[in-house]
Amino acid sequence: MMVLLKKVDWVVQGDKMRLVFLGPPGAGKGTQAELLKKRYDYNHISTGEVLRQEIQKNTDLGKEVESYVNKGELAPDEIVTKIIKKWLKSLNNKKGIVLDGFPRNLTQAEYLEEDFSVDYVLYFDLEENEIVERLSNRLYCPQCEKFYNLKYNPPQNDNICDKCEKELIKRKDDTPEAIKKRLAVYNKNTHPLVKHYEEKGSLIHIDASKEIDKVFEQVLERIGLEETKI
Ligand code: AP5
């Protein structure tokens, strides 16, 4: 079956929106953002991914944030806001934008609001037991950075990337201790943003417990794009 993606005429141009993906660790923010990038050519930045790349390259910035990221704590606001500022400056503004994992606290939200307008904040809601299940089973390819899940989205061959045939590895912050810490940090610092954006009228609720394709259908519908199956 071929799937065609079609714009709905009567809504805002969904393929050029400025979106924030908010939600607990492992809710599928990165998975959905990558789908928007692949299928609708969105610009996608994951602040977590940028920080992990800096750590891998052993840059000064990487050295500075390594212990925060690996333990599941937030990196300092000054560092993350600098990354976002540089990225936003470098963008092709004709495309849609997904900020994945930024803002993550009220200070970062206020920083963003100073000179960037967000159309919608998509809140990926998922229960804690499912979060732990997803993160404990997550693996990724160190070469192409594609994410897999041993339970829900496994590679074709055991622990080997379908694309580059590299051995898949676990993220350093997907240990039981770091997952626990990330959840606590999320509940204390990031979850208050749900109310913040609700009050601003820009929050869209996404039920992240469904299968990947079903969650993507919700995303498309909420931002005004629809998928047509022929
Ligand atoms: P970051 O990389 O942003 O991690 P996170 O927010 O904890 O989110 P994850 O990447 O773990 O999960 P996700 O929601 O993207 O889920 P995914 O699609 O992978 O941040 C890492 C660290 O960087 C932070 O802890 C912090 O230290 C630092 N950092 C980042 N931003 C910062 C900021 N703004 N300020 C300060 N510090 C910052 O999916 C998870 C798994 O589930 C995968 O295996 C996937 O295949 C599977 N899956 C996805 N969707 C589904 C589905 N619908 N059904 C079944 N399985 C699914």
PDB file of C-alpha atoms and ligand atoms in Angstrom:
ATOM      1  CA  MET A   1       0.000   0.000   0.000  1.00  0.00           C
ATOM      2  CA  MET A   2       1.343   3.424  -0.892  1.00  0.00           C
ATOM      3  CA  VAL A   3       0.862   6.282   1.521  1.00  0.00           C
ATOM      4  CA  LEU A   4       0.525   9.801   0.195  1.00  0.00           C
ATOM      5  CA  LEU A   5       0.783  12.813   2.419  1.00  0.00           C
ATOM      6  CA  LYS A   6      -1.636  15.568   1.627  1.00  0.00           C
ATOM      7  CA  LYS A   7      -1.997  19.048   3.001  1.00  0.00           C
ATOM      8  CA  VAL A   8      -5.406  20.100   4.273  1.00  0.00           C
ATOM      9  CA  ASP A   9      -6.335  23.394   2.634  1.00  0.00           C
ATOM     10  CA  TRP A  10      -8.382  24.996   5.361  1.00  0.00           C
ATOM     11  CA  VAL A  11      -5.850  25.010   8.166  1.00  0.00           C
ATOM     12  CA  VAL A  12      -2.623  26.823   8.839  1.00  0.00           C
ATOM     13  CA  GLN A  13       0.176  25.511   6.651  1.00  0.00           C
ATOM     14  CA  GLY A  14       1.109  22.575   8.852  1.00  0.00           C
ATOM     15  CA  ASP A  15       4.370  21.919   7.053  1.00  0.00           C
ATOM     16  CA  LYS A  16       5.810  25.272   8.097  1.00  0.00           C
ATOM     17  CA  MET A  17       4.896  25.450  11.736  1.00  0.00           C
ATOM     18  CA  ARG A  18       7.127  26.198  14.696  1.00  0.00           C
ATOM     19  CA  LEU A  19       6.678  23.408  17.173  1.00  0.00           C
ATOM     20  CA  VAL A  20       8.004  22.489  20.585  1.00  0.00           C
ATOM     21  CA  PHE A  21       7.938  18.809  21.546  1.00  0.00           C
ATOM     22  CA  LEU A  22       7.488  18.494  25.287  1.00  0.00           C
ATOM     23  CA  GLY A  23       7.165  15.360  27.362  1.00  0.00           C
ATOM     24  CA  PRO A  24       8.886  12.931  29.680  1.00  0.00           C
ATOM     25  CA  PRO A  25      12.003  11.013  28.664  1.00  0.00           C
ATOM     26  CA  GLY A  26      11.195   8.151  26.332  1.00  0.00           C
ATOM     27  CA  ALA A  27       7.752   9.457  25.341  1.00  0.00           C
ATOM     28  CA  GLY A  28       8.757   9.329  21.656  1.00  0.00           C
ATOM     29  CA  LYS A  29       9.564  13.000  21.012  1.00  0.00           C
ATOM     30  CA  GLY A  30      12.669  12.169  18.974  1.00  0.00           C
ATOM     31  CA  THR A  31      10.908   9.415  17.029  1.00  0.00           C
ATOM     32  CA  GLN A  32       8.043  11.714  16.015  1.00  0.00           C
ATOM     33  CA  ALA A  33      10.315  14.671  15.255  1.00  0.00           C
ATOM     34  CA  GLU A  34      12.366  12.502  12.908  1.00  0.00           C
ATOM     35  CA  LEU A  35       9.171  11.438  11.112  1.00  0.00           C
ATOM     36  CA  LEU A  36       8.222  15.080  10.562  1.00  0.00           C
ATOM     37  CA  LYS A  37      11.730  15.762   9.276  1.00  0.00           C
ATOM     38  CA  LYS A  38      11.724  12.787   6.922  1.00  0.00           C
ATOM     39  CA  ARG A  39       8.195  13.135   5.593  1.00  0.00           C
ATOM     40  CA  TYR A  40       7.678  16.922   5.705  1.00  0.00           C
ATOM     41  CA  ASP A  41      11.247  18.238   5.585  1.00  0.00           C
ATOM     42  CA  TYR A  42      11.042  19.883   9.004  1.00  0.00           C
ATOM     43  CA  ASN A  43      14.139  21.339  10.655  1.00  0.00           C
ATOM     44  CA  HIS A  44      14.684  19.256  13.794  1.00  0.00           C
ATOM     45  CA  ILE A  45      16.965  19.962  16.710  1.00  0.00           C
ATOM     46  CA  SER A  46      17.267  17.703  19.735  1.00  0.00           C
ATOM     47  CA  THR A  47      19.293  19.495  22.393  1.00  0.00           C
ATOM     48  CA  GLY A  48      20.084  16.105  23.962  1.00  0.00           C
ATOM     49  CA  GLU A  49      21.483  14.878  20.643  1.00  0.00           C
ATOM     50  CA  VAL A  50      23.643  17.983  20.183  1.00  0.00           C
ATOM     51  CA  LEU A  51      25.046  17.540  23.696  1.00  0.00           C
ATOM     52  CA  ARG A  52      25.753  13.838  23.111  1.00  0.00           C
ATOM     53  CA  GLN A  53      27.618  14.654  19.880  1.00  0.00           C
ATOM     54  CA  GLU A  54      29.758  17.221  21.710  1.00  0.00           C
ATOM     55  CA  ILE A  55      30.533  14.601  24.372  1.00  0.00           C
ATOM     56  CA  GLN A  56      31.440  12.040  21.733  1.00  0.00           C
ATOM     57  CA  LYS A  57      33.783  14.503  19.990  1.00  0.00           C
ATOM     58  CA  ASN A  58      35.311  15.358  23.381  1.00  0.00           C
ATOM     59  CA  THR A  59      34.992  19.118  22.791  1.00  0.00           C
ATOM     60  CA  ASP A  60      35.289  21.648  25.645  1.00  0.00           C
ATOM     61  CA  LEU A  61      31.514  21.936  25.670  1.00  0.00           C
ATOM     62  CA  GLY A  62      31.200  18.146  25.716  1.00  0.00           C
ATOM     63  CA  LYS A  63      33.552  17.887  28.693  1.00  0.00           C
ATOM     64  CA  GLU A  64      31.554  20.524  30.507  1.00  0.00           C
ATOM     65  CA  VAL A  65      28.187  18.785  30.094  1.00  0.00           C
ATOM     66  CA  GLU A  66      29.188  15.106  30.178  1.00  0.00           C
ATOM     67  CA  SER A  67      28.532  14.451  33.846  1.00  0.00           C
ATOM     68  CA  TYR A  68      25.144  16.215  33.757  1.00  0.00           C
ATOM     69  CA  VAL A  69      23.929  14.296  30.713  1.00  0.00           C
ATOM     70  CA  ASN A  70      25.168  10.872  31.789  1.00  0.00           C
ATOM     71  CA  LYS A  71      23.616  11.247  35.238  1.00  0.00           C
ATOM     72  CA  GLY A  72      20.318  12.480  33.821  1.00  0.00           C
ATOM     73  CA  GLU A  73      20.546  16.024  35.196  1.00  0.00           C
ATOM     74  CA  LEU A  74      19.858  19.181  33.182  1.00  0.00           C
ATOM     75  CA  ALA A  75      22.859  20.817  31.542  1.00  0.00           C
ATOM     76  CA  PRO A  76      23.342  24.496  32.523  1.00  0.00           C
ATOM     77  CA  ASP A  77      20.823  26.875  30.916  1.00  0.00           C
ATOM     78  CA  GLU A  78      23.581  29.179  29.515  1.00  0.00           C
ATOM     79  CA  ILE A  79      25.037  26.330  27.479  1.00  0.00           C
ATOM     80  CA  VAL A  80      21.772  25.013  26.100  1.00  0.00           C
ATOM     81  CA  THR A  81      20.378  28.444  25.250  1.00  0.00           C
ATOM     82  CA  LYS A  82      23.595  29.252  23.334  1.00  0.00           C
ATOM     83  CA  ILE A  83      23.175  26.049  21.293  1.00  0.00           C
ATOM     84  CA  ILE A  84      19.569  26.923  20.465  1.00  0.00           C
ATOM     85  CA  LYS A  85      20.420  30.511  19.548  1.00  0.00           C
ATOM     86  CA  LYS A  86      23.158  29.399  17.135  1.00  0.00           C
ATOM     87  CA  TRP A  87      20.912  26.759  15.571  1.00  0.00           C
ATOM     88  CA  LEU A  88      17.958  29.117  15.091  1.00  0.00           C
ATOM     89  CA  LYS A  89      20.259  31.628  13.373  1.00  0.00           C
ATOM     90  CA  SER A  90      21.497  28.998  10.931  1.00  0.00           C
ATOM     91  CA  LEU A  91      18.025  27.890   9.855  1.00  0.00           C
ATOM     92  CA  ASN A  92      16.237  27.822   6.563  1.00  0.00           C
ATOM     93  CA  ASN A  93      13.168  29.715   7.762  1.00  0.00           C
ATOM     94  CA  LYS A  94      11.022  28.501   4.902  1.00  0.00           C
ATOM     95  CA  LYS A  95      10.686  25.119   6.566  1.00  0.00           C
ATOM     96  CA  GLY A  96       8.854  23.990   9.678  1.00  0.00           C
ATOM     97  CA  ILE A  97      10.779  23.788  12.938  1.00  0.00           C
ATOM     98  CA  VAL A  98      10.705  21.231  15.764  1.00  0.00           C
ATOM     99  CA  LEU A  99      12.464  22.017  19.009  1.00  0.00           C
ATOM    100  CA  ASP A 100      12.788  18.645  20.723  1.00  0.00           C
ATOM    101  CA  GLY A 101      13.789  18.807  24.377  1.00  0.00           C
ATOM    102  CA  PHE A 102      13.911  22.605  24.543  1.00  0.00           C
ATOM    103  CA  PRO A 103      12.682  24.425  26.578  1.00  0.00           C
ATOM    104  CA  ARG A 104      13.000  22.189  29.609  1.00  0.00           C
ATOM    105  CA  ASN A 105      12.317  24.642  32.421  1.00  0.00           C
ATOM    106  CA  LEU A 106      10.679  28.031  32.878  1.00  0.00           C
ATOM    107  CA  THR A 107      13.946  29.952  32.474  1.00  0.00           C
ATOM    108  CA  GLN A 108      14.503  28.355  29.062  1.00  0.00           C
ATOM    109  CA  ALA A 109      10.861  28.959  28.077  1.00  0.00           C
ATOM    110  CA  GLU A 110      11.176  32.650  28.926  1.00  0.00           C
ATOM    111  CA  TYR A 111      14.428  32.839  26.986  1.00  0.00           C
ATOM    112  CA  LEU A 112      12.757  31.326  23.930  1.00  0.00           C
ATOM    113  CA  GLU A 113       9.771  33.645  24.179  1.00  0.00           C
ATOM    114  CA  GLU A 114      12.025  36.718  24.020  1.00  0.00           C
ATOM    115  CA  ASP A 115      12.445  36.511  20.256  1.00  0.00           C
ATOM    116  CA  PHE A 116      10.850  33.342  18.940  1.00  0.00           C
ATOM    117  CA  SER A 117       7.171  32.634  18.494  1.00  0.00           C
ATOM    118  CA  VAL A 118       5.947  29.074  18.835  1.00  0.00           C
ATOM    119  CA  ASP A 119       2.759  27.972  17.052  1.00  0.00           C
ATOM    120  CA  TYR A 120       2.130  24.867  19.124  1.00  0.00           C
ATOM    121  CA  VAL A 121       3.625  22.905  21.973  1.00  0.00           C
ATOM    122  CA  LEU A 122       2.911  19.215  21.551  1.00  0.00           C
ATOM    123  CA  TYR A 123       2.840  17.466  24.895  1.00  0.00           C
ATOM    124  CA  PHE A 124       3.585  13.734  24.575  1.00  0.00           C
ATOM    125  CA  ASP A 125       1.917  12.163  27.572  1.00  0.00           C
ATOM    126  CA  LEU A 126       3.000   8.711  28.740  1.00  0.00           C
ATOM    127  CA  GLU A 127       2.752   6.781  32.001  1.00  0.00           C
ATOM    128  CA  GLU A 128       5.858   6.092  34.030  1.00  0.00           C
ATOM    129  CA  ASN A 129       5.857   2.274  33.752  1.00  0.00           C
ATOM    130  CA  GLU A 130       5.737   2.513  29.945  1.00  0.00           C
ATOM    131  CA  ILE A 131       8.520   5.139  29.955  1.00  0.00           C
ATOM    132  CA  VAL A 132      10.793   2.795  31.894  1.00  0.00           C
ATOM    133  CA  GLU A 133       9.898  -0.097  29.583  1.00  0.00           C
ATOM    134  CA  ARG A 134      10.735   1.922  26.453  1.00  0.00           C
ATOM    135  CA  LEU A 135      13.983   3.377  27.751  1.00  0.00           C
ATOM    136  CA  SER A 136      15.238   0.060  29.125  1.00  0.00           C
ATOM    137  CA  ASN A 137      14.785  -1.498  25.688  1.00  0.00           C
ATOM    138  CA  ARG A 138      16.221   1.350  23.623  1.00  0.00           C
ATOM    139  CA  LEU A 139      19.383   0.906  21.541  1.00  0.00           C
ATOM    140  CA  TYR A 140      20.928   3.187  18.956  1.00  0.00           C
ATOM    141  CA  CYS A 141      23.432   3.083  16.143  1.00  0.00           C
ATOM    142  CA  PRO A 142      26.619   5.036  16.975  1.00  0.00           C
ATOM    143  CA  GLN A 143      27.139   5.723  13.258  1.00  0.00           C
ATOM    144  CA  CYS A 144      23.784   6.906  11.837  1.00  0.00           C
ATOM    145  CA  GLU A 145      22.166   7.574  15.246  1.00  0.00           C
ATOM    146  CA  LYS A 146      19.013   5.690  14.350  1.00  0.00           C
ATOM    147  CA  PHE A 147      17.068   4.575  17.427  1.00  0.00           C
ATOM    148  CA  TYR A 148      15.603   1.108  17.884  1.00  0.00           C
ATOM    149  CA  ASN A 149      13.610  -0.582  20.573  1.00  0.00           C
ATOM    150  CA  LEU A 150      14.136  -4.263  21.296  1.00  0.00           C
ATOM    151  CA  LYS A 151      10.494  -4.644  22.211  1.00  0.00           C
ATOM    152  CA  TYR A 152       8.588  -2.276  19.914  1.00  0.00           C
ATOM    153  CA  ASN A 153      10.869  -1.434  17.012  1.00  0.00           C
ATOM    154  CA  PRO A 154      13.633  -4.075  16.828  1.00  0.00           C
ATOM    155  CA  PRO A 155      16.438  -4.253  14.257  1.00  0.00           C
ATOM    156  CA  GLN A 156      16.160  -7.046  11.691  1.00  0.00           C
ATOM    157  CA  ASN A 157      19.279  -8.756  13.063  1.00  0.00           C
ATOM    158  CA  ASP A 158      20.129  -8.923  16.747  1.00  0.00           C
ATOM    159  CA  ASN A 159      21.738  -5.665  17.925  1.00  0.00           C
ATOM    160  CA  ILE A 160      22.893  -4.677  14.412  1.00  0.00           C
ATOM    161  CA  CYS A 161      21.819  -1.473  12.627  1.00  0.00           C
ATOM    162  CA  ASP A 162      19.634  -2.229   9.585  1.00  0.00           C
ATOM    163  CA  LYS A 163      21.250   0.643   7.698  1.00  0.00           C
ATOM    164  CA  CYS A 164      24.972   0.652   8.546  1.00  0.00           C
ATOM    165  CA  GLU A 165      25.366  -2.817  10.034  1.00  0.00           C
ATOM    166  CA  LYS A 166      27.140  -1.350  13.074  1.00  0.00           C
ATOM    167  CA  GLU A 167      26.635  -2.893  16.480  1.00  0.00           C
ATOM    168  CA  LEU A 168      23.890  -1.045  18.364  1.00  0.00           C
ATOM    169  CA  ILE A 169      24.659   0.431  21.766  1.00  0.00           C
ATOM    170  CA  LYS A 170      22.773   1.726  24.806  1.00  0.00           C
ATOM    171  CA  ARG A 171      22.706   5.408  25.711  1.00  0.00           C
ATOM    172  CA  LYS A 172      24.694   6.108  28.878  1.00  0.00           C
ATOM    173  CA  ASP A 173      21.661   7.716  30.487  1.00  0.00           C
ATOM    174  CA  ASP A 174      19.424   4.693  29.855  1.00  0.00           C
ATOM    175  CA  THR A 175      20.607   2.907  33.011  1.00  0.00           C
ATOM    176  CA  PRO A 176      17.986   2.321  35.742  1.00  0.00           C
ATOM    177  CA  GLU A 177      19.603   4.995  38.017  1.00  0.00           C
ATOM    178  CA  ALA A 178      19.807   7.630  35.274  1.00  0.00           C
ATOM    179  CA  ILE A 179      16.240   6.914  34.106  1.00  0.00           C
ATOM    180  CA  LYS A 180      15.012   7.422  37.678  1.00  0.00           C
ATOM    181  CA  LYS A 181      16.927  10.693  37.896  1.00  0.00           C
ATOM    182  CA  ARG A 182      15.642  11.909  34.504  1.00  0.00           C
ATOM    183  CA  LEU A 183      12.054  11.236  35.568  1.00  0.00           C
ATOM    184  CA  ALA A 184      12.556  13.155  38.811  1.00  0.00           C
ATOM    185  CA  VAL A 185      14.168  16.072  36.948  1.00  0.00           C
ATOM    186  CA  TYR A 186      11.344  16.027  34.404  1.00  0.00           C
ATOM    187  CA  ASN A 187       8.640  16.088  37.091  1.00  0.00           C
ATOM    188  CA  LYS A 188      10.284  18.915  38.999  1.00  0.00           C
ATOM    189  CA  ASN A 189      11.583  21.178  36.209  1.00  0.00           C
ATOM    190  CA  THR A 190       9.910  20.357  32.919  1.00  0.00           C
ATOM    191  CA  HIS A 191       6.379  19.220  33.724  1.00  0.00           C
ATOM    192  CA  PRO A 192       5.411  22.719  35.027  1.00  0.00           C
ATOM    193  CA  LEU A 193       5.735  23.870  31.402  1.00  0.00           C
ATOM    194  CA  VAL A 194       2.550  21.949  30.590  1.00  0.00           C
ATOM    195  CA  LYS A 195       0.546  24.412  32.696  1.00  0.00           C
ATOM    196  CA  HIS A 196       2.602  27.342  31.386  1.00  0.00           C
ATOM    197  CA  TYR A 197       1.724  26.546  27.758  1.00  0.00           C
ATOM    198  CA  GLU A 198      -1.844  25.534  28.608  1.00  0.00           C
ATOM    199  CA  GLU A 199      -2.358  29.036  30.002  1.00  0.00           C
ATOM    200  CA  LYS A 200      -0.916  30.513  26.844  1.00  0.00           C
ATOM    201  CA  GLY A 201      -3.379  28.427  24.800  1.00  0.00           C
ATOM    202  CA  SER A 202      -0.696  26.745  22.722  1.00  0.00           C
ATOM    203  CA  LEU A 203      -0.666  23.263  24.256  1.00  0.00           C
ATOM    204  CA  ILE A 204      -1.741  20.234  22.232  1.00  0.00           C
ATOM    205  CA  HIS A 205      -2.164  16.975  24.082  1.00  0.00           C
ATOM    206  CA  ILE A 206      -0.822  13.825  22.364  1.00  0.00           C
ATOM    207  CA  ASP A 207      -1.544  10.352  23.704  1.00  0.00           C
ATOM    208  CA  ALA A 208       1.950   8.879  23.336  1.00  0.00           C
ATOM    209  CA  SER A 209       0.946   5.405  24.491  1.00  0.00           C
ATOM    210  CA  LYS A 210      -0.229   4.319  21.029  1.00  0.00           C
ATOM    211  CA  GLU A 211       1.924   2.688  18.347  1.00  0.00           C
ATOM    212  CA  ILE A 212       4.437   4.924  16.546  1.00  0.00           C
ATOM    213  CA  ASP A 213       2.256   5.306  13.412  1.00  0.00           C
ATOM    214  CA  LYS A 214      -0.861   6.044  15.446  1.00  0.00           C
ATOM    215  CA  VAL A 215       0.956   8.719  17.438  1.00  0.00           C
ATOM    216  CA  PHE A 216       2.163  10.243  14.166  1.00  0.00           C
ATOM    217  CA  GLU A 217      -1.418  10.314  12.866  1.00  0.00           C
ATOM    218  CA  GLN A 218      -2.416  12.319  15.947  1.00  0.00           C
ATOM    219  CA  VAL A 219       0.487  14.717  15.396  1.00  0.00           C
ATOM    220  CA  LEU A 220      -0.477  15.268  11.758  1.00  0.00           C
ATOM    221  CA  GLU A 221      -4.123  15.768  12.578  1.00  0.00           C
ATOM    222  CA  ARG A 222      -3.412  18.234  15.390  1.00  0.00           C
ATOM    223  CA  ILE A 223      -1.070  20.406  13.344  1.00  0.00           C
ATOM    224  CA  GLY A 224      -3.235  20.329  10.256  1.00  0.00           C
ATOM    225  CA  LEU A 225      -1.722  17.703   7.978  1.00  0.00           C
ATOM    226  CA  GLU A 226      -3.412  14.518   6.927  1.00  0.00           C
ATOM    227  CA  GLU A 227      -2.245  11.220   5.570  1.00  0.00           C
ATOM    228  CA  THR A 228      -4.132   9.670   2.680  1.00  0.00           C
ATOM    229  CA  LYS A 229      -3.845   5.950   2.052  1.00  0.00           C
ATOM    230  CA  ILE A 230      -4.441   4.743  -1.523  1.00  0.00           C
TER     231      ILE A 230
HETATM  232  P1  AP5 B   1      17.223  14.050  25.460  1.00  0.00           P
HETATM  233  O1  AP5 B   1      18.054  13.376  24.460  1.00  0.00           O
HETATM  234  O2  AP5 B   1      16.291  15.109  25.019  1.00  0.00           O
HETATM  235  O3  AP5 B   1      16.455  12.910  26.265  1.00  0.00           O
HETATM  236  P2  AP5 B   1      14.965  12.828  26.865  1.00  0.00           P
HETATM  237  O4  AP5 B   1      14.178  14.063  26.932  1.00  0.00           O
HETATM  238  O5  AP5 B   1      15.187  12.124  28.142  1.00  0.00           O
HETATM  239  O6  AP5 B   1      14.205  12.082  25.797  1.00  0.00           O
HETATM  240  P3  AP5 B   1      14.636  10.797  25.096  1.00  0.00           P
HETATM  241  O7  AP5 B   1      15.527  11.112  23.938  1.00  0.00           O
HETATM  242  O8  AP5 B   1      15.143   9.785  26.081  1.00  0.00           O
HETATM  243  O9  AP5 B   1      13.220  10.227  24.641  1.00  0.00           O
HETATM  244  P4  AP5 B   1      12.250  10.628  23.466  1.00  0.00           P
HETATM  245  O10 AP5 B   1      11.027  11.235  24.024  1.00  0.00           O
HETATM  246  O11 AP5 B   1      12.961  11.367  22.368  1.00  0.00           O
HETATM  247  O12 AP5 B   1      11.877   9.162  22.998  1.00  0.00           O
HETATM  248  P5  AP5 B   1      12.384   8.316  21.753  1.00  0.00           P
HETATM  249  O13 AP5 B   1      11.766   8.808  20.506  1.00  0.00           O
HETATM  250  O14 AP5 B   1      13.865   8.147  21.768  1.00  0.00           O
HETATM  251  O15 AP5 B   1      18.127  14.677  26.623  1.00  0.00           O
HETATM  252  C1  AP5 B   1      19.163  13.928  27.194  1.00  0.00           C
HETATM  253  C2  AP5 B   1      19.883  14.777  28.242  1.00  0.00           C
HETATM  254  O16 AP5 B   1      20.460  15.951  27.627  1.00  0.00           O
HETATM  255  C3  AP5 B   1      19.008  15.334  29.372  1.00  0.00           C
HETATM  256  O17 AP5 B   1      18.809  14.386  30.411  1.00  0.00           O
HETATM  257  C4  AP5 B   1      19.866  16.524  29.820  1.00  0.00           C
HETATM  258  O18 AP5 B   1      20.964  16.100  30.579  1.00  0.00           O
HETATM  259  C5  AP5 B   1      20.384  17.088  28.505  1.00  0.00           C
HETATM  260  N1  AP5 B   1      19.483  18.084  27.908  1.00  0.00           N
HETATM  261  C6  AP5 B   1      18.755  17.962  26.771  1.00  0.00           C
HETATM  262  N2  AP5 B   1      18.033  19.075  26.539  1.00  0.00           N
HETATM  263  C7  AP5 B   1      18.306  19.918  27.571  1.00  0.00           C
HETATM  264  C8  AP5 B   1      17.851  21.223  27.904  1.00  0.00           C
HETATM  265  N3  AP5 B   1      16.952  21.874  27.139  1.00  0.00           N
HETATM  266  N4  AP5 B   1      18.333  21.791  29.036  1.00  0.00           N
HETATM  267  C9  AP5 B   1      19.254  21.158  29.816  1.00  0.00           C
HETATM  268  N5  AP5 B   1      19.706  19.913  29.558  1.00  0.00           N
HETATM  269  C10 AP5 B   1      19.246  19.308  28.442  1.00  0.00           C
HETATM  270  O19 AP5 B   1      11.688   6.911  22.119  1.00  0.00           O
HETATM  271  C11 AP5 B   1      12.119   6.168  23.231  1.00  0.00           C
HETATM  272  C12 AP5 B   1      12.119   4.675  22.866  1.00  0.00           C
HETATM  273  O20 AP5 B   1      10.774   4.244  22.667  1.00  0.00           O
HETATM  274  C13 AP5 B   1      12.857   4.332  21.567  1.00  0.00           C
HETATM  275  O21 AP5 B   1      13.461   3.078  21.723  1.00  0.00           O
HETATM  276  C14 AP5 B   1      11.739   4.287  20.502  1.00  0.00           C
HETATM  277  O22 AP5 B   1      12.052   3.390  19.450  1.00  0.00           O
HETATM  278  C15 AP5 B   1      10.558   3.786  21.327  1.00  0.00           C
HETATM  279  N6  AP5 B   1       9.287   4.374  20.916  1.00  0.00           N
HETATM  280  C16 AP5 B   1       9.044   5.636  20.509  1.00  0.00           C
HETATM  281  N7  AP5 B   1       7.738   5.818  20.277  1.00  0.00           N
HETATM  282  C17 AP5 B   1       7.138   4.637  20.561  1.00  0.00           C
HETATM  283  C18 AP5 B   1       5.787   4.190  20.524  1.00  0.00           C
HETATM  284  N8  AP5 B   1       4.793   5.002  20.149  1.00  0.00           N
HETATM  285  N9  AP5 B   1       5.511   2.920  20.895  1.00  0.00           N
HETATM  286  C19 AP5 B   1       6.519   2.072  21.279  1.00  0.00           C
HETATM  287  N10 AP5 B   1       7.817   2.430  21.311  1.00  0.00           N
HETATM  288  C20 AP5 B   1       8.123   3.715  20.975  1.00  0.00           C
END
